């Protein structure tokens, strides 16, 4: 994992003289190993990619970053090592039960005490049927 250089991106600069703006595998320009969008080396992944693979960063610090432009803003995504990632934690049965209770409370109307198939709007504090009957 020590060599983060890309042969293709290195050759592009040598062949054409064009410098890829966000390619800095040694971290001399940006202070951190940096790669353009879609050019991250193998063995590194973003948090979203880790989550999709059922992993989490497990407290490790980012080892590189991806930079790209979105409209006029510069965007960044940090890269983590796959070999140091740990499996995602799962909720315990007690935690799942607490979450289910909280979500049920969000669907229960305070006025008529009915459990609705949708979340009660917080701005009304009551279900839509009760709110229509009592305009504020």
PDB file of C-alpha atoms in Angstrom:
ATOM      1  CA  UNK A   1       0.000   0.000   0.000  1.00  0.00           C
ATOM      2  CA  UNK A   2       3.049   2.277  -0.040  1.00  0.00           C
ATOM      3  CA  UNK A   3       3.023   3.003  -3.788  1.00  0.00           C
ATOM      4  CA  UNK A   4      -0.084   4.979  -4.712  1.00  0.00           C
ATOM      5  CA  UNK A   5       1.129   6.139  -8.134  1.00  0.00           C
ATOM      6  CA  UNK A   6      -0.924   5.461 -11.254  1.00  0.00           C
ATOM      7  CA  UNK A   7       1.037   4.375 -14.315  1.00  0.00           C
ATOM      8  CA  UNK A   8      -1.594   5.765 -16.719  1.00  0.00           C
ATOM      9  CA  UNK A   9      -1.752   9.193 -15.087  1.00  0.00           C
ATOM     10  CA  UNK A  10       2.044   9.397 -14.872  1.00  0.00           C
ATOM     11  CA  UNK A  11       2.351   8.530 -18.574  1.00  0.00           C
ATOM     12  CA  UNK A  12      -0.282  11.114 -19.532  1.00  0.00           C
ATOM     13  CA  UNK A  13       1.860  13.896 -18.104  1.00  0.00           C
ATOM     14  CA  UNK A  14       5.009  12.564 -19.773  1.00  0.00           C
ATOM     15  CA  UNK A  15       3.369  12.057 -23.199  1.00  0.00           C
ATOM     16  CA  UNK A  16       1.302  15.199 -23.508  1.00  0.00           C
ATOM     17  CA  UNK A  17       2.721  17.589 -20.948  1.00  0.00           C
ATOM     18  CA  UNK A  18      -0.771  17.903 -19.464  1.00  0.00           C
ATOM     19  CA  UNK A  19      -0.814  17.833 -15.693  1.00  0.00           C
ATOM     20  CA  UNK A  20      -3.880  16.231 -14.210  1.00  0.00           C
ATOM     21  CA  UNK A  21      -5.139  18.839 -11.739  1.00  0.00           C
ATOM     22  CA  UNK A  22      -6.019  16.597  -8.815  1.00  0.00           C
ATOM     23  CA  UNK A  23      -3.341  13.920  -9.248  1.00  0.00           C
ATOM     24  CA  UNK A  24      -0.819  14.169  -6.405  1.00  0.00           C
ATOM     25  CA  UNK A  25       0.029  10.659  -5.115  1.00  0.00           C
ATOM     26  CA  UNK A  26       2.931  11.893  -2.974  1.00  0.00           C
ATOM     27  CA  UNK A  27       0.992  14.732  -1.337  1.00  0.00           C
ATOM     28  CA  UNK A  28       3.398  17.495  -2.370  1.00  0.00           C
ATOM     29  CA  UNK A  29       0.750  19.846  -3.807  1.00  0.00           C
ATOM     30  CA  UNK A  30      -2.212  19.180  -1.489  1.00  0.00           C
ATOM     31  CA  UNK A  31      -0.389  17.908   1.595  1.00  0.00           C
ATOM     32  CA  UNK A  32      -2.205  14.588   1.350  1.00  0.00           C
ATOM     33  CA  UNK A  33      -2.147  11.907  -1.381  1.00  0.00           C
ATOM     34  CA  UNK A  34      -4.789  13.137  -3.840  1.00  0.00           C
ATOM     35  CA  UNK A  35      -6.462  11.520  -6.843  1.00  0.00           C
ATOM     36  CA  UNK A  36      -8.974  12.704  -9.436  1.00  0.00           C
ATOM     37  CA  UNK A  37     -12.530  11.376  -9.569  1.00  0.00           C
ATOM     38  CA  UNK A  38     -12.714   7.666 -10.580  1.00  0.00           C
ATOM     39  CA  UNK A  39      -8.925   7.234 -10.297  1.00  0.00           C
ATOM     40  CA  UNK A  40      -8.451   5.913  -6.761  1.00  0.00           C
ATOM     41  CA  UNK A  41      -5.932   3.069  -6.467  1.00  0.00           C
ATOM     42  CA  UNK A  42      -7.012  -0.466  -5.609  1.00  0.00           C
ATOM     43  CA  UNK A  43      -7.202  -1.246  -1.918  1.00  0.00           C
ATOM     44  CA  UNK A  44      -8.704   2.150  -1.010  1.00  0.00           C
ATOM     45  CA  UNK A  45     -12.390   2.987  -0.646  1.00  0.00           C
ATOM     46  CA  UNK A  46     -14.654   5.815   0.470  1.00  0.00           C
ATOM     47  CA  UNK A  47     -16.974   5.487   3.463  1.00  0.00           C
ATOM     48  CA  UNK A  48     -19.918   4.877   1.130  1.00  0.00           C
ATOM     49  CA  UNK A  49     -18.051   2.120  -0.664  1.00  0.00           C
ATOM     50  CA  UNK A  50     -17.116   0.555   2.660  1.00  0.00           C
ATOM     51  CA  UNK A  51     -20.748   0.662   3.799  1.00  0.00           C
ATOM     52  CA  UNK A  52     -21.904  -0.960   0.549  1.00  0.00           C
ATOM     53  CA  UNK A  53     -19.402  -3.769   1.158  1.00  0.00           C
ATOM     54  CA  UNK A  54     -20.637  -4.261   4.740  1.00  0.00           C
ATOM     55  CA  UNK A  55     -17.548  -2.639   6.286  1.00  0.00           C
ATOM     56  CA  UNK A  56     -16.677   0.409   8.392  1.00  0.00           C
ATOM     57  CA  UNK A  57     -13.436   2.406   8.752  1.00  0.00           C
ATOM     58  CA  UNK A  58     -12.951   1.106  12.332  1.00  0.00           C
ATOM     59  CA  UNK A  59     -11.272   4.244  13.669  1.00  0.00           C
ATOM     60  CA  UNK A  60      -8.549   4.490  11.043  1.00  0.00           C
ATOM     61  CA  UNK A  61      -7.605   7.878   9.694  1.00  0.00           C
ATOM     62  CA  UNK A  62      -7.942   8.559   5.947  1.00  0.00           C
ATOM     63  CA  UNK A  63      -4.846   7.708   3.911  1.00  0.00           C
ATOM     64  CA  UNK A  64      -5.746   9.630   0.741  1.00  0.00           C
ATOM     65  CA  UNK A  65      -8.450  11.786  -0.814  1.00  0.00           C
ATOM     66  CA  UNK A  66     -10.336  12.228  -4.046  1.00  0.00           C
ATOM     67  CA  UNK A  67     -10.836  15.809  -5.256  1.00  0.00           C
ATOM     68  CA  UNK A  68     -13.152  16.967  -8.032  1.00  0.00           C
ATOM     69  CA  UNK A  69     -15.027  20.062  -9.071  1.00  0.00           C
ATOM     70  CA  UNK A  70     -18.786  20.270  -8.826  1.00  0.00           C
ATOM     71  CA  UNK A  71     -20.031  23.425 -10.462  1.00  0.00           C
ATOM     72  CA  UNK A  72     -17.754  26.058  -8.909  1.00  0.00           C
ATOM     73  CA  UNK A  73     -17.021  24.178  -5.688  1.00  0.00           C
ATOM     74  CA  UNK A  74     -14.258  21.744  -4.884  1.00  0.00           C
ATOM     75  CA  UNK A  75     -15.521  18.457  -3.447  1.00  0.00           C
ATOM     76  CA  UNK A  76     -13.551  15.929  -1.407  1.00  0.00           C
ATOM     77  CA  UNK A  77     -14.009  12.271  -0.482  1.00  0.00           C
ATOM     78  CA  UNK A  78     -11.585  10.618   1.895  1.00  0.00           C
ATOM     79  CA  UNK A  79     -10.160   7.180   1.177  1.00  0.00           C
ATOM     80  CA  UNK A  80      -9.604   4.424   3.736  1.00  0.00           C
ATOM     81  CA  UNK A  81      -7.636   1.193   3.529  1.00  0.00           C
ATOM     82  CA  UNK A  82      -9.747  -1.883   2.823  1.00  0.00           C
ATOM     83  CA  UNK A  83      -7.395  -4.237   4.651  1.00  0.00           C
ATOM     84  CA  UNK A  84      -7.856  -2.288   7.907  1.00  0.00           C
ATOM     85  CA  UNK A  85     -11.654  -2.010   7.658  1.00  0.00           C
ATOM     86  CA  UNK A  86     -13.834  -3.979  10.062  1.00  0.00           C
ATOM     87  CA  UNK A  87     -17.294  -5.489   9.573  1.00  0.00           C
ATOM     88  CA  UNK A  88     -20.263  -3.198  10.256  1.00  0.00           C
ATOM     89  CA  UNK A  89     -21.774  -3.527  13.694  1.00  0.00           C
ATOM     90  CA  UNK A  90     -25.345  -4.755  13.972  1.00  0.00           C
ATOM     91  CA  UNK A  91     -27.937  -3.484  16.409  1.00  0.00           C
ATOM     92  CA  UNK A  92     -28.766  -5.633  19.435  1.00  0.00           C
ATOM     93  CA  UNK A  93     -32.351  -6.885  19.881  1.00  0.00           C
ATOM     94  CA  UNK A  94     -32.885  -4.306  22.656  1.00  0.00           C
ATOM     95  CA  UNK A  95     -31.714  -1.495  20.364  1.00  0.00           C
ATOM     96  CA  UNK A  96     -34.009  -2.690  17.571  1.00  0.00           C
ATOM     97  CA  UNK A  97     -36.936  -2.793  19.994  1.00  0.00           C
ATOM     98  CA  UNK A  98     -36.192   0.774  21.172  1.00  0.00           C
ATOM     99  CA  UNK A  99     -36.022   1.984  17.552  1.00  0.00           C
ATOM    100  CA  UNK A 100     -39.341   0.280  16.757  1.00  0.00           C
ATOM    101  CA  UNK A 101     -40.983   1.971  19.777  1.00  0.00           C
ATOM    102  CA  UNK A 102     -39.643   5.385  18.763  1.00  0.00           C
ATOM    103  CA  UNK A 103     -40.857   5.011  15.176  1.00  0.00           C
ATOM    104  CA  UNK A 104     -44.283   3.843  16.375  1.00  0.00           C
ATOM    105  CA  UNK A 105     -44.508   6.904  18.639  1.00  0.00           C
ATOM    106  CA  UNK A 106     -43.855   9.130  15.590  1.00  0.00           C
ATOM    107  CA  UNK A 107     -46.867   7.530  13.873  1.00  0.00           C
ATOM    108  CA  UNK A 108     -49.242   7.777  16.859  1.00  0.00           C
ATOM    109  CA  UNK A 109     -51.563  10.804  16.990  1.00  0.00           C
ATOM    110  CA  UNK A 110     -51.685  12.648  20.326  1.00  0.00           C
ATOM    111  CA  UNK A 111     -55.305  13.664  19.845  1.00  0.00           C
ATOM    112  CA  UNK A 112     -57.054  10.491  18.650  1.00  0.00           C
ATOM    113  CA  UNK A 113     -54.326   7.989  19.745  1.00  0.00           C
ATOM    114  CA  UNK A 114     -54.547   6.120  16.424  1.00  0.00           C
ATOM    115  CA  UNK A 115     -51.438   4.661  14.821  1.00  0.00           C
ATOM    116  CA  UNK A 116     -51.239   6.040  11.286  1.00  0.00           C
ATOM    117  CA  UNK A 117     -49.376   4.525   8.298  1.00  0.00           C
ATOM    118  CA  UNK A 118     -47.353   7.774   7.989  1.00  0.00           C
ATOM    119  CA  UNK A 119     -45.273   9.882  10.351  1.00  0.00           C
ATOM    120  CA  UNK A 120     -47.277  12.613  12.100  1.00  0.00           C
ATOM    121  CA  UNK A 121     -46.100  16.056  10.878  1.00  0.00           C
ATOM    122  CA  UNK A 122     -44.258  17.746  13.730  1.00  0.00           C
ATOM    123  CA  UNK A 123     -45.559  21.175  12.731  1.00  0.00           C
ATOM    124  CA  UNK A 124     -49.155  20.013  13.428  1.00  0.00           C
ATOM    125  CA  UNK A 125     -48.547  17.675  16.363  1.00  0.00           C
ATOM    126  CA  UNK A 126     -51.562  15.637  15.289  1.00  0.00           C
ATOM    127  CA  UNK A 127     -52.607  13.435  12.399  1.00  0.00           C
ATOM    128  CA  UNK A 128     -53.962  14.971   9.218  1.00  0.00           C
ATOM    129  CA  UNK A 129     -57.523  13.842   9.994  1.00  0.00           C
ATOM    130  CA  UNK A 130     -57.504  15.616  13.383  1.00  0.00           C
ATOM    131  CA  UNK A 131     -55.816  18.690  11.921  1.00  0.00           C
ATOM    132  CA  UNK A 132     -58.451  19.046   9.194  1.00  0.00           C
ATOM    133  CA  UNK A 133     -61.191  18.892  11.813  1.00  0.00           C
ATOM    134  CA  UNK A 134     -59.540  21.555  14.013  1.00  0.00           C
ATOM    135  CA  UNK A 135     -57.971  24.245  11.818  1.00  0.00           C
ATOM    136  CA  UNK A 136     -55.409  26.267  13.773  1.00  0.00           C
TER     137      UNK A 136
END
